Coordinates of C-alpha atoms in Angstrom, one line a residue:
Chain V
M1 CA 11.0 85.1 -56.6
L2 CA 14.1 86.5 -58.1
R3 CA 13.1 85.3 -61.6
R4 CA 10.1 87.7 -61.5
P5 CA 11.5 90.6 -59.5
V6 CA 8.7 93.1 -60.5
R7 CA 6.0 90.7 -59.5
S8 CA 7.7 89.8 -56.3
L9 CA 8.3 93.4 -55.5
L10 CA 4.6 94.2 -56.1
T11 CA 3.6 91.4 -53.8
V12 CA 6.0 92.4 -51.1
T13 CA 4.7 96.0 -51.4
G14 CA 1.1 94.7 -51.1
V15 CA 1.9 92.7 -47.9
G16 CA 4.0 95.6 -46.7
L17 CA 1.0 98.0 -47.0
A18 CA -1.2 95.5 -45.2
V19 CA 1.2 94.9 -42.4
G20 CA 1.9 98.7 -42.3
A21 CA -1.8 99.3 -41.8
V22 CA -2.0 96.8 -39.0
V23 CA 1.0 98.0 -37.2
S24 CA 0.2 101.7 -37.5
L25 CA -3.5 101.5 -36.9
V26 CA -3.5 99.0 -34.2
G27 CA -0.3 100.6 -32.8
I28 CA -2.0 104.0 -32.6
A29 CA -5.1 102.6 -31.0
S30 CA -3.4 100.5 -28.5
G31 CA -0.7 103.1 -27.8
F32 CA -3.4 105.6 -27.1
E33 CA -5.1 103.1 -24.7
R34 CA -1.9 102.1 -23.1
S35 CA -0.7 105.6 -22.5
F36 CA -3.9 106.3 -20.5
V37 CA -3.5 103.1 -18.4
D38 CA 0.1 104.0 -17.8
L39 CA -0.8 107.6 -16.9
Y40 CA -3.3 106.5 -14.3
A41 CA -1.0 103.9 -12.9
R42 CA 1.8 106.4 -12.6
R43 CA -0.4 108.8 -10.6
G44 CA -1.6 106.0 -8.4
V45 CA -5.2 106.3 -9.6
D46 CA -7.0 103.0 -8.8
L47 CA -10.6 103.9 -9.7
V48 CA -12.4 106.4 -11.9
V49 CA -15.9 107.4 -10.8
V50 CA -18.2 108.7 -13.5
R51 CA -22.0 109.1 -14.1
S52 CA -23.3 105.6 -14.7
G53 CA -24.9 104.9 -18.1
V54 CA -22.8 107.5 -19.9
T55 CA -21.2 106.2 -23.1
E56 CA -19.4 109.4 -24.0
R57 CA -17.1 110.1 -21.1
L58 CA -16.9 113.8 -21.6
T59 CA -20.6 114.2 -21.1
S60 CA -20.4 112.6 -17.6
A61 CA -21.6 115.1 -15.0
L62 CA -21.4 114.7 -11.3
T63 CA -21.8 117.1 -8.4
E64 CA -18.4 118.2 -7.1
S65 CA -19.6 117.8 -3.5
L66 CA -19.9 114.1 -4.0
G67 CA -16.1 114.0 -3.8
E68 CA -16.2 114.5 -0.1
R69 CA -18.6 111.7 0.4
I70 CA -16.6 109.4 -1.7
A71 CA -13.5 110.3 0.2
R72 CA -15.2 109.1 3.4
T73 CA -15.6 105.6 2.0
P74 CA -13.4 103.2 4.0
G75 CA -10.4 102.2 1.8
V76 CA -10.2 105.5 -0.1
R77 CA -7.0 107.4 0.3
S78 CA -7.7 110.5 -1.8
V79 CA -10.2 111.8 -4.3
T80 CA -9.4 114.2 -7.1
P81 CA -12.2 115.9 -9.0
V82 CA -11.6 116.4 -12.8
L83 CA -13.7 118.4 -15.2
M84 CA -13.0 118.0 -18.9
D85 CA -14.4 119.8 -21.9
V86 CA -13.3 120.4 -25.5
V87 CA -12.7 123.6 -27.4
S88 CA -11.6 124.2 -31.0
F89 CA -9.2 126.7 -32.6
E90 CA -10.8 126.7 -36.1
D91 CA -8.4 129.2 -37.6
L92 CA -5.5 126.8 -36.8
D93 CA -7.4 123.7 -37.8
L94 CA -7.3 122.4 -34.2
F95 CA -10.5 120.7 -33.3
G96 CA -11.5 118.9 -30.1
V97 CA -8.7 120.3 -27.9
V98 CA -9.3 119.0 -24.4
V99 CA -9.3 121.4 -21.5
Q100 CA -8.9 119.9 -18.1
G101 CA -10.0 121.6 -14.9
L102 CA -8.0 120.5 -11.8
K103 CA -7.6 121.8 -8.3
H104 CA -4.2 123.4 -7.7
D105 CA -3.2 120.6 -5.3
A106 CA -4.2 117.8 -7.7
L107 CA -1.5 115.1 -8.0
A108 CA -1.8 115.3 -11.8
L109 CA -0.4 118.9 -11.6
A110 CA 2.5 117.9 -9.4
D111 CA 3.4 115.0 -11.8
L112 CA 3.8 117.3 -14.8
K113 CA 7.2 118.2 -16.1
I114 CA 7.3 122.0 -16.5
D115 CA 9.3 123.0 -19.6
A116 CA 8.8 126.7 -19.2
G117 CA 7.1 129.0 -16.7
R118 CA 5.4 127.4 -13.8
V119 CA 2.5 125.1 -12.8
L120 CA -0.9 126.5 -11.8
A121 CA -1.2 127.9 -8.3
A122 CA -4.2 128.6 -6.0
G123 CA -6.1 131.6 -7.1
D124 CA -4.8 131.6 -10.7
R125 CA -7.6 133.4 -12.6
Q126 CA -7.7 133.3 -16.4
R127 CA -4.4 131.5 -16.4
V128 CA -3.6 128.3 -18.3
I129 CA -0.8 125.9 -18.7
L130 CA -0.4 124.2 -22.1
G131 CA 0.8 120.8 -23.2
A132 CA 4.0 121.0 -25.1
M133 CA 2.5 119.8 -28.3
L134 CA -0.5 122.1 -28.0
A135 CA 1.8 125.1 -27.3
R136 CA 3.7 124.2 -30.5
N137 CA 0.5 123.9 -32.5
L138 CA -0.9 127.1 -31.2
G139 CA 2.4 128.9 -31.5
K140 CA 2.2 130.1 -27.9
S141 CA 4.8 130.6 -25.3
V142 CA 4.7 131.7 -21.6
G143 CA 3.3 135.2 -21.2
Q144 CA 1.1 135.1 -24.3
A145 CA -2.6 134.9 -24.2
V146 CA -4.9 132.1 -25.5
E147 CA -8.5 132.8 -26.2
I148 CA -10.1 129.6 -24.9
L149 CA -13.6 130.8 -25.7
E150 CA -14.4 134.0 -27.5
G151 CA -13.7 137.0 -25.2
E152 CA -12.0 134.8 -22.7
P153 CA -8.3 135.3 -23.0
F154 CA -6.2 133.2 -20.7
E155 CA -2.5 134.0 -19.9
V156 CA -0.1 131.1 -20.6
V157 CA 1.8 130.7 -17.3
G158 CA 3.5 127.4 -18.1
I159 CA 4.2 124.8 -20.7
F160 CA 4.4 121.2 -19.6
E161 CA 5.5 117.8 -20.9
S162 CA 3.4 114.8 -19.9
Y163 CA 4.0 111.1 -20.3
N164 CA 0.7 111.0 -22.1
V165 CA 0.2 112.1 -25.7
F166 CA -3.4 113.1 -24.9
E167 CA -2.3 115.5 -22.1
N168 CA 0.5 116.9 -24.3
G169 CA -2.2 118.0 -26.7
A170 CA -4.4 119.5 -23.9
M171 CA -4.5 122.5 -21.7
I172 CA -5.2 122.8 -17.9
V173 CA -6.9 125.5 -16.0
L174 CA -8.1 125.5 -12.4
L175 CA -11.2 123.6 -11.8
D176 CA -13.4 126.5 -10.7
E177 CA -12.2 128.5 -13.7
L178 CA -13.3 125.8 -16.1
Q179 CA -16.6 125.5 -14.3
R180 CA -17.2 129.2 -14.7
L181 CA -16.0 129.2 -18.3
M182 CA -18.2 126.4 -19.3
D183 CA -21.1 127.4 -17.1
R184 CA -20.9 124.1 -15.3
E185 CA -21.0 125.4 -11.7
D186 CA -20.3 122.6 -9.1
Q187 CA -19.9 120.0 -11.8
V188 CA -17.1 117.6 -12.5
T189 CA -16.6 114.9 -15.2
A190 CA -15.1 112.3 -12.9
F191 CA -13.4 111.6 -9.7
N192 CA -10.0 109.9 -9.7
V193 CA -9.7 107.8 -6.6
R194 CA -6.6 106.4 -5.0
A195 CA -7.1 103.4 -2.7
A196 CA -5.4 103.2 0.7
G197 CA -2.5 100.7 0.8
L198 CA -1.4 98.3 -1.9
A199 CA -4.8 97.0 -3.0
D200 CA -5.2 94.0 -5.3
R201 CA -7.7 93.7 -8.1
A202 CA -10.3 92.1 -5.9
A203 CA -10.0 94.7 -3.2
I204 CA -10.3 97.5 -5.9
E205 CA -13.4 95.9 -7.2
R206 CA -14.9 95.7 -3.6
L207 CA -14.0 99.4 -3.1
A208 CA -15.7 100.3 -6.4
A209 CA -18.8 98.5 -5.3
A210 CA -18.7 100.4 -2.0
I211 CA -18.3 103.8 -3.8
E212 CA -21.2 103.0 -6.0
Q213 CA -23.3 102.8 -2.9
V214 CA -22.4 106.4 -1.9
A215 CA -25.0 107.9 -4.2
P216 CA -27.3 106.7 -7.0
G217 CA -26.0 107.0 -10.5
L218 CA -22.3 106.5 -9.7
Q219 CA -20.2 104.1 -11.6
A220 CA -16.7 103.3 -10.2
M221 CA -14.4 101.4 -12.5
P222 CA -10.8 100.2 -12.2
T223 CA -8.7 102.4 -14.4
E224 CA -7.9 99.7 -16.9
D225 CA -11.6 99.0 -17.4
Y226 CA -12.4 102.7 -17.6
V227 CA -9.9 103.1 -20.4
N228 CA -10.8 99.9 -22.2
T229 CA -14.5 100.7 -22.2
D230 CA -14.1 104.2 -23.5
S231 CA -16.3 104.6 -26.5
K232 CA -13.6 106.5 -28.5
I233 CA -11.0 103.9 -27.8
R234 CA -13.3 101.1 -28.6
V235 CA -14.3 102.7 -31.9
A236 CA -10.6 103.4 -32.7
R237 CA -9.7 99.8 -31.9
S238 CA -12.6 98.4 -34.0
M239 CA -11.8 100.6 -36.9
A240 CA -8.1 99.7 -36.7
W241 CA -8.9 96.0 -36.8
L242 CA -11.5 96.3 -39.5
T243 CA -9.2 98.3 -41.8
S244 CA -6.4 95.9 -41.0
T245 CA -8.5 92.9 -41.8
I246 CA -9.4 94.2 -45.2
A247 CA -5.8 95.1 -45.9
L248 CA -4.7 91.6 -44.8
V249 CA -7.3 89.9 -47.0
L250 CA -6.0 91.9 -49.9
G251 CA -2.4 91.0 -49.0
T252 CA -3.3 87.3 -48.8
V253 CA -5.0 87.4 -52.2
G254 CA -1.8 89.1 -53.6
V255 CA 0.4 86.4 -52.2
L256 CA -1.9 83.6 -53.3
N257 CA -2.0 85.0 -56.8
T258 CA 1.8 85.3 -57.0
M259 CA 2.4 81.9 -55.7
I260 CA -0.2 80.3 -58.0
M261 CA 1.5 81.9 -60.9
S262 CA 4.9 80.9 -59.6
V263 CA 3.8 77.3 -59.2
F264 CA 2.2 77.2 -62.6
E265 CA 5.4 78.6 -64.3
R266 CA 7.5 76.1 -62.4
T267 CA 5.4 73.1 -63.0
R268 CA 8.1 71.3 -64.9
E269 CA 10.7 72.1 -62.3
I270 CA 8.5 70.7 -59.6
G271 CA 8.2 67.6 -61.8
I272 CA 12.0 67.4 -61.9
L273 CA 12.2 67.7 -58.1
R274 CA 9.6 65.0 -57.6
A275 CA 11.3 62.7 -60.1
M276 CA 14.6 63.2 -58.2
G277 CA 12.8 61.8 -55.1
W278 CA 11.7 64.9 -53.4
R279 CA 8.7 64.1 -51.1
K280 CA 5.5 66.0 -51.5
S281 CA 6.1 67.5 -48.1
R282 CA 9.4 68.9 -49.2
V283 CA 7.9 70.5 -52.3
M284 CA 5.1 71.9 -50.1
K285 CA 7.7 73.3 -47.7
M286 CA 9.7 74.9 -50.5
I287 CA 6.7 76.7 -51.9
L288 CA 5.4 77.7 -48.4
W289 CA 8.9 79.0 -47.5
E290 CA 8.9 81.2 -50.6
S291 CA 5.5 82.5 -49.7
V292 CA 6.4 83.2 -46.1
L293 CA 9.7 84.9 -47.2
L294 CA 7.7 87.2 -49.5
S295 CA 5.4 88.1 -46.6
L296 CA 8.1 88.6 -44.1
A297 CA 9.9 90.9 -46.5
G298 CA 6.6 92.7 -46.7
A299 CA 6.5 92.8 -42.9
V300 CA 9.9 94.5 -42.8
I301 CA 8.8 97.2 -45.3
G302 CA 5.4 97.6 -43.6
T303 CA 6.9 98.0 -40.2
V304 CA 9.3 100.7 -41.4
L305 CA 6.4 102.4 -43.2
A306 CA 4.3 102.3 -40.0
L307 CA 7.1 103.6 -37.8
V308 CA 7.9 106.5 -40.1
G309 CA 4.2 107.1 -40.8
T310 CA 3.2 107.3 -37.2
R311 CA 6.2 109.5 -36.3
F312 CA 5.1 111.8 -39.2
L313 CA 1.5 111.8 -38.1
S314 CA 2.4 112.6 -34.5
R315 CA 3.9 115.9 -35.7
L316 CA 0.7 117.0 -37.6
P317 CA -1.3 119.5 -35.6
S318 CA -4.6 117.7 -36.6
A319 CA -3.4 114.5 -35.0
S320 CA -1.9 116.0 -31.9
G321 CA -3.1 114.5 -28.7
I322 CA -4.0 111.3 -30.6
V323 CA -0.9 109.8 -32.1
D324 CA 2.1 109.6 -29.9
G325 CA 4.6 108.5 -32.6
G326 CA 5.7 105.4 -30.8
I327 CA 4.6 101.8 -31.5
A328 CA 4.9 99.1 -28.8
P329 CA 7.3 96.2 -29.8
M330 CA 4.5 93.8 -29.1
I331 CA 2.5 95.4 -32.0
V332 CA 5.5 95.0 -34.3
V333 CA 5.8 91.3 -33.3
Q334 CA 2.0 91.0 -34.0
G335 CA 2.6 92.5 -37.4
F336 CA 5.2 89.9 -38.2
L337 CA 3.0 87.1 -36.9
I338 CA 0.2 88.3 -39.1
A339 CA 2.6 88.4 -42.1
L340 CA 3.6 84.8 -41.3
V341 CA -0.1 83.8 -41.4
V342 CA -0.6 85.7 -44.6
G343 CA 2.4 83.9 -46.1
L344 CA 1.1 80.5 -45.0
L345 CA -2.5 81.2 -46.1
G346 CA -1.4 82.6 -49.4
G347 CA 1.0 79.7 -50.0
A348 CA -1.1 76.8 -48.7
Y349 CA -3.2 76.2 -51.8
P350 CA -0.4 76.7 -54.4
A351 CA 1.9 74.5 -52.2
R352 CA -0.7 71.7 -52.0
R353 CA -1.4 72.0 -55.8
G354 CA 2.3 71.9 -56.6
A355 CA 3.0 68.9 -54.3
R356 CA 0.1 66.9 -55.7
M357 CA 1.2 67.1 -59.3
L358 CA 2.1 63.8 -60.9
P359 CA 5.8 63.9 -61.9
T360 CA 5.1 62.5 -65.3
E361 CA 2.5 65.2 -66.1
A362 CA 4.6 68.0 -64.5
L363 CA 7.6 66.9 -66.6
H364 CA 5.7 67.2 -69.8
H365 CA 4.1 70.6 -68.9
E366 CA 4.7 73.2 -71.6
Chain H
M1 CA 29.8 43.4 -62.9
N2 CA 31.0 40.1 -61.3
N3 CA 29.3 38.5 -58.3
L4 CA 25.9 39.9 -59.2
P5 CA 22.9 38.3 -57.5
N6 CA 20.8 36.0 -59.6
T7 CA 17.6 38.0 -59.2
P8 CA 17.2 40.5 -62.0
L9 CA 17.6 44.1 -61.1
L10 CA 14.3 45.0 -62.7
Q11 CA 11.4 43.1 -64.1
A12 CA 8.2 44.1 -65.8
Q13 CA 5.6 41.4 -65.2
Q14 CA 2.5 41.5 -67.5
V15 CA 2.6 45.3 -67.3
S16 CA -0.2 47.2 -69.0
K17 CA -0.8 50.9 -69.0
T18 CA -3.9 52.7 -70.1
Y19 CA -4.2 56.4 -69.7
P20 CA -7.4 57.6 -68.2
D21 CA -7.9 60.5 -70.7
G22 CA -8.4 58.1 -73.6
E23 CA -8.7 54.5 -74.4
V24 CA -5.1 54.4 -75.6
R25 CA -3.3 51.4 -74.3
A26 CA 0.3 52.5 -74.1
L27 CA 1.6 49.2 -72.9
N28 CA 0.0 45.8 -73.3
E29 CA 1.1 42.9 -71.0
V30 CA 4.8 43.6 -71.3
D31 CA 7.2 41.2 -69.7
L32 CA 10.8 42.2 -69.5
A33 CA 13.7 41.4 -67.2
I34 CA 16.8 43.6 -66.8
D35 CA 19.8 42.2 -65.1
H36 CA 22.3 44.0 -62.9
G37 CA 24.8 45.8 -65.0
D38 CA 22.8 45.6 -68.2
Y39 CA 23.0 48.4 -70.8
V40 CA 19.7 48.4 -72.6
A41 CA 18.5 50.5 -75.4
L42 CA 14.7 50.8 -75.7
M43 CA 13.7 51.6 -79.3
G44 CA 10.5 52.0 -81.2
P45 CA 8.5 54.6 -83.1
S46 CA 6.7 57.4 -81.3
G47 CA 3.8 56.1 -79.3
S48 CA 5.2 52.6 -79.1
G49 CA 5.3 52.8 -75.3
K50 CA 9.0 53.1 -74.6
S51 CA 8.8 56.3 -72.5
T52 CA 5.8 54.9 -70.7
L53 CA 7.8 51.8 -69.8
L54 CA 10.7 54.0 -68.7
N55 CA 8.4 56.0 -66.4
L56 CA 7.0 52.8 -64.9
F57 CA 10.5 51.5 -64.3
G58 CA 11.4 54.8 -62.6
A59 CA 8.3 54.8 -60.4
L60 CA 7.1 58.0 -61.9
D61 CA 3.9 56.3 -62.9
V62 CA 2.0 53.2 -61.9
P63 CA 0.9 50.4 -64.2
T64 CA -2.8 49.8 -64.8
S65 CA -2.2 46.1 -64.4
G66 CA 0.8 43.9 -63.8
D67 CA 3.8 45.0 -61.6
I68 CA 7.3 46.3 -61.8
I69 CA 9.7 44.3 -59.6
F70 CA 12.9 45.9 -58.4
E71 CA 15.5 43.7 -56.8
G72 CA 12.8 41.2 -56.1
Q73 CA 10.4 43.6 -54.5
P74 CA 7.2 44.8 -56.3
L75 CA 7.0 48.5 -56.5
S76 CA 3.3 48.3 -55.7
Q77 CA 4.4 47.1 -52.2
I78 CA 6.8 50.0 -51.6
D79 CA 5.2 52.6 -49.3
N80 CA 7.6 55.4 -50.0
L81 CA 8.2 55.6 -53.8
D82 CA 9.8 59.1 -53.4
R83 CA 12.6 57.6 -51.3
F84 CA 12.8 54.7 -53.7
R85 CA 13.4 57.1 -56.6
S86 CA 15.8 59.1 -54.6
E87 CA 18.0 56.1 -53.7
K88 CA 17.6 53.7 -56.5
I89 CA 17.0 55.6 -59.7
G90 CA 18.9 58.2 -61.6
F91 CA 17.1 60.1 -64.4
V92 CA 18.6 61.7 -67.4
F93 CA 16.2 63.6 -69.7
Q94 CA 16.4 64.8 -73.3
S95 CA 15.9 68.4 -72.2
F96 CA 18.4 68.1 -69.3
H97 CA 15.8 69.6 -66.9
L98 CA 18.4 71.5 -64.9
L99 CA 17.0 74.2 -62.6
P100 CA 18.0 77.5 -64.3
V101 CA 18.6 79.5 -61.1
L102 CA 20.9 76.9 -59.6
T103 CA 24.6 76.4 -60.4
A104 CA 25.8 73.1 -61.7
M105 CA 27.0 72.1 -58.2
E106 CA 23.6 73.0 -56.7
N107 CA 21.7 71.1 -59.4
V108 CA 23.8 68.0 -58.6
Q109 CA 22.8 68.4 -55.0
I110 CA 19.0 68.3 -55.6
P111 CA 18.5 64.5 -55.0
M112 CA 20.8 64.6 -51.9
F113 CA 18.3 66.7 -50.0
E114 CA 16.3 63.6 -49.4
T115 CA 19.3 61.9 -47.7
S116 CA 20.9 62.5 -44.4
L117 CA 24.1 63.9 -45.9
A118 CA 25.4 67.0 -44.2
A119 CA 25.6 70.2 -46.2
A120 CA 29.4 70.1 -46.4
R121 CA 29.4 66.5 -47.5
R122 CA 26.8 67.4 -50.2
V123 CA 29.1 70.0 -51.6
E124 CA 32.0 67.6 -51.5
R125 CA 30.1 64.9 -53.2
S126 CA 28.8 67.2 -55.9
H127 CA 32.3 68.3 -56.7
E128 CA 33.3 64.6 -56.9
L129 CA 30.5 63.8 -59.3
L130 CA 31.1 66.8 -61.5
G131 CA 34.7 65.8 -61.6
A132 CA 33.7 62.3 -62.7
V133 CA 31.7 63.7 -65.7
G134 CA 34.5 66.1 -66.6
M135 CA 32.7 69.2 -65.3
G136 CA 34.7 70.0 -62.2
H137 CA 35.8 73.3 -63.6
R138 CA 32.2 74.4 -64.3
A139 CA 30.8 73.8 -60.9
T140 CA 29.7 77.3 -60.2
H141 CA 28.3 78.0 -63.6
L142 CA 24.6 78.4 -64.2
P143 CA 23.0 76.1 -66.9
R144 CA 22.7 79.0 -69.3
Q145 CA 26.4 79.5 -69.1
L146 CA 27.0 75.9 -70.2
S147 CA 26.9 74.3 -73.7
V148 CA 24.2 71.7 -74.3
G149 CA 26.7 68.9 -74.0
E150 CA 28.0 70.3 -70.7
R151 CA 24.4 70.6 -69.4
Q152 CA 23.8 66.9 -70.1
R153 CA 27.0 66.0 -68.3
V154 CA 25.7 68.0 -65.2
A155 CA 22.4 66.2 -65.5
I156 CA 24.2 62.9 -65.5
A157 CA 26.2 63.9 -62.4
R158 CA 22.9 64.8 -60.8
A159 CA 21.4 61.4 -61.7
L160 CA 24.3 59.7 -60.0
A161 CA 24.0 61.9 -56.8
N162 CA 22.8 59.2 -54.5
G163 CA 24.7 56.4 -56.1
P164 CA 21.7 54.6 -57.7
P165 CA 22.1 51.2 -59.2
L166 CA 19.8 52.1 -62.2
L167 CA 20.2 55.0 -64.6
L168 CA 17.1 55.8 -66.8
A169 CA 17.9 58.0 -69.8
D170 CA 15.1 59.3 -71.9
E171 CA 16.6 60.3 -75.3
P172 CA 19.7 61.6 -73.5
T173 CA 21.3 62.6 -76.8
G174 CA 18.2 63.9 -78.5
N175 CA 19.2 67.5 -78.2
L176 CA 22.9 67.0 -78.9
D177 CA 25.0 67.1 -82.0
T178 CA 26.8 63.9 -83.0
A179 CA 30.1 64.7 -81.3
N180 CA 28.4 65.6 -78.1
A181 CA 26.1 62.5 -78.3
L182 CA 29.0 60.2 -78.8
A183 CA 30.8 61.9 -75.9
I184 CA 27.8 61.3 -73.6
L185 CA 27.7 57.6 -74.6
D186 CA 31.5 57.4 -74.0
L187 CA 30.7 58.8 -70.5
F188 CA 28.1 56.1 -70.0
D189 CA 30.7 53.5 -70.8
E190 CA 33.2 55.0 -68.5
L191 CA 30.7 55.3 -65.6
R192 CA 29.7 51.6 -66.1
R193 CA 33.4 50.6 -65.9
E194 CA 33.8 52.6 -62.7
R195 CA 30.7 51.5 -60.8
P196 CA 28.0 48.8 -60.8
L197 CA 25.5 50.7 -62.9
T198 CA 22.6 49.5 -65.0
I199 CA 21.5 51.8 -67.8
I200 CA 18.2 51.8 -69.7
M201 CA 18.3 54.3 -72.5
V202 CA 15.4 55.3 -74.8
T203 CA 16.6 56.4 -78.2
H204 CA 15.4 56.8 -81.7
D205 CA 18.9 56.6 -83.2
E206 CA 19.8 53.1 -84.4
Q207 CA 23.5 53.9 -84.5
L208 CA 23.6 55.1 -80.9
A209 CA 21.4 52.2 -79.8
H210 CA 24.1 49.8 -80.9
R211 CA 26.4 51.3 -78.3
A212 CA 24.2 49.4 -75.8
E213 CA 24.6 45.7 -75.1
R214 CA 21.0 44.9 -75.6
I215 CA 18.3 46.4 -77.8
V216 CA 14.6 46.0 -76.9
R217 CA 12.2 47.1 -79.6
L218 CA 8.6 48.1 -78.8
R219 CA 5.6 48.7 -81.1
D220 CA 2.0 49.4 -80.2
G221 CA 2.8 48.8 -76.5
Q222 CA 4.4 45.4 -77.0
I223 CA 7.9 44.1 -77.2
V224 CA 8.5 43.0 -80.7
D225 CA 12.2 42.3 -80.5
D226 CA 14.7 41.8 -77.7
G227 CA 18.4 41.8 -78.8
L228 CA 19.5 39.7 -75.8
A229 CA 16.7 37.2 -76.1
R230 CA 17.6 36.7 -79.8
A231 CA 21.2 36.2 -78.9
R232 CA 20.3 33.6 -76.3
S233 CA 17.8 31.7 -78.4

């Protein structure tokens, strides 16, 4: 490795980019997913009720009055209606900004950490609170106006910090205001349901089945399932793994090429080691170890790149509400395990080839 | 060299070797016995089969027919020839074959990795061996920092790493000037005085060959002259 520093460095860089792609892409996708699951768990939401058969969650539409009927289902502690829509601020390159409509007494509002101003109160007309990241991207502070739709200026009464990156990039208005604004009278996107008592998974599933009987067209899902089956999250996860797989194949080919060259150049040395009594398995281990070392060095570089890259991305307005800038330690471990596999795969053939050389032929190799 | 067992250290019994890439018969039904403590020079023109015979003695290759017997045991019946080479054979090559990225001390330790020696003991033993070949002061030098004569001394120390009874030297002085060549042969003599060591040396040089106690000459894959056999007859 040290005898061909440029080649080794290029290989390490190749593996580093591959591992960096895995750690960042999978990390972003799973972080996004995880933050939702955590958010629901934190607010005690056990079930999310949406229109059945809807793949794009934002298009789910339910009648708000269904909430009262769901609340009467035995085992339900509370029901919170939520309406969600998206708006864009094209002049600022901000697209797909989520607007949530909540009732003033929704638990989600009470859970927000208010950085400036106040939370929404009953009767707040044309008033909005902004996620900290969105406020930064819009350049708005408390007291200023945000034109959510053309000719619909809303006064910013508060800026909040959420535990969820998605919410930090979103804004919240009162439910009836959003229904008016979007011309979706009496409509909600979903109901967040809290179960009574400490219910286990089986009890939650029984409650979901009971809620689905309240009215036709209802789908009640445990929050984890709701998040995992979200089409955007699934696409993000698939894209992350697809891109990562391509990167990893390229990384493996890079290691393979380097190790084949290395074994070829050191044919005579391998012959010497074999002549000195080194077993084939020891020669194989030596070559594999080198290959794994290259890959793990790549993993270190890749992880640093991924951590710096996602942190940088999280600060870009266009990625706000998507990238939270943090990567779970488990994803980093996964990156290192993948690098280990890349090293073993890339080194396996050269190692076998090196170990199987006849000492006499290897010694006379020019 | 006293109290040696009667069994020869090494025997070639009807050994033939034909390489698969051609119909060249490198060795043709060779019989040869080497006793414990022998110092043998194998001589012959290029292609006479001397290096092939050395490779077969060192278990680096296998005969097409016949067998090599080491201390009474046919090599064909030994399962682990790697271990056999590690424990029983020391190799010295014309081109030294030191690993360029390892220091002299590390090169000497290469064969020890196949033993149960602890790391500290490996270091200690490599120092001892380098001292024995007069290279103790160059232990931390890389091969490129050594003269050719010094490199061959390190290679000899490496060959002795696991205390083998047999040293196989393929043209050990081929890349050395006369002074260094003679110094290496002096070292061989010294090593044989200090330990029970059998040496088989391939050489082209008649003068150097006479430093051995026995000269075996090969031509066209057959033994045509055996110095010891002639002395005994």
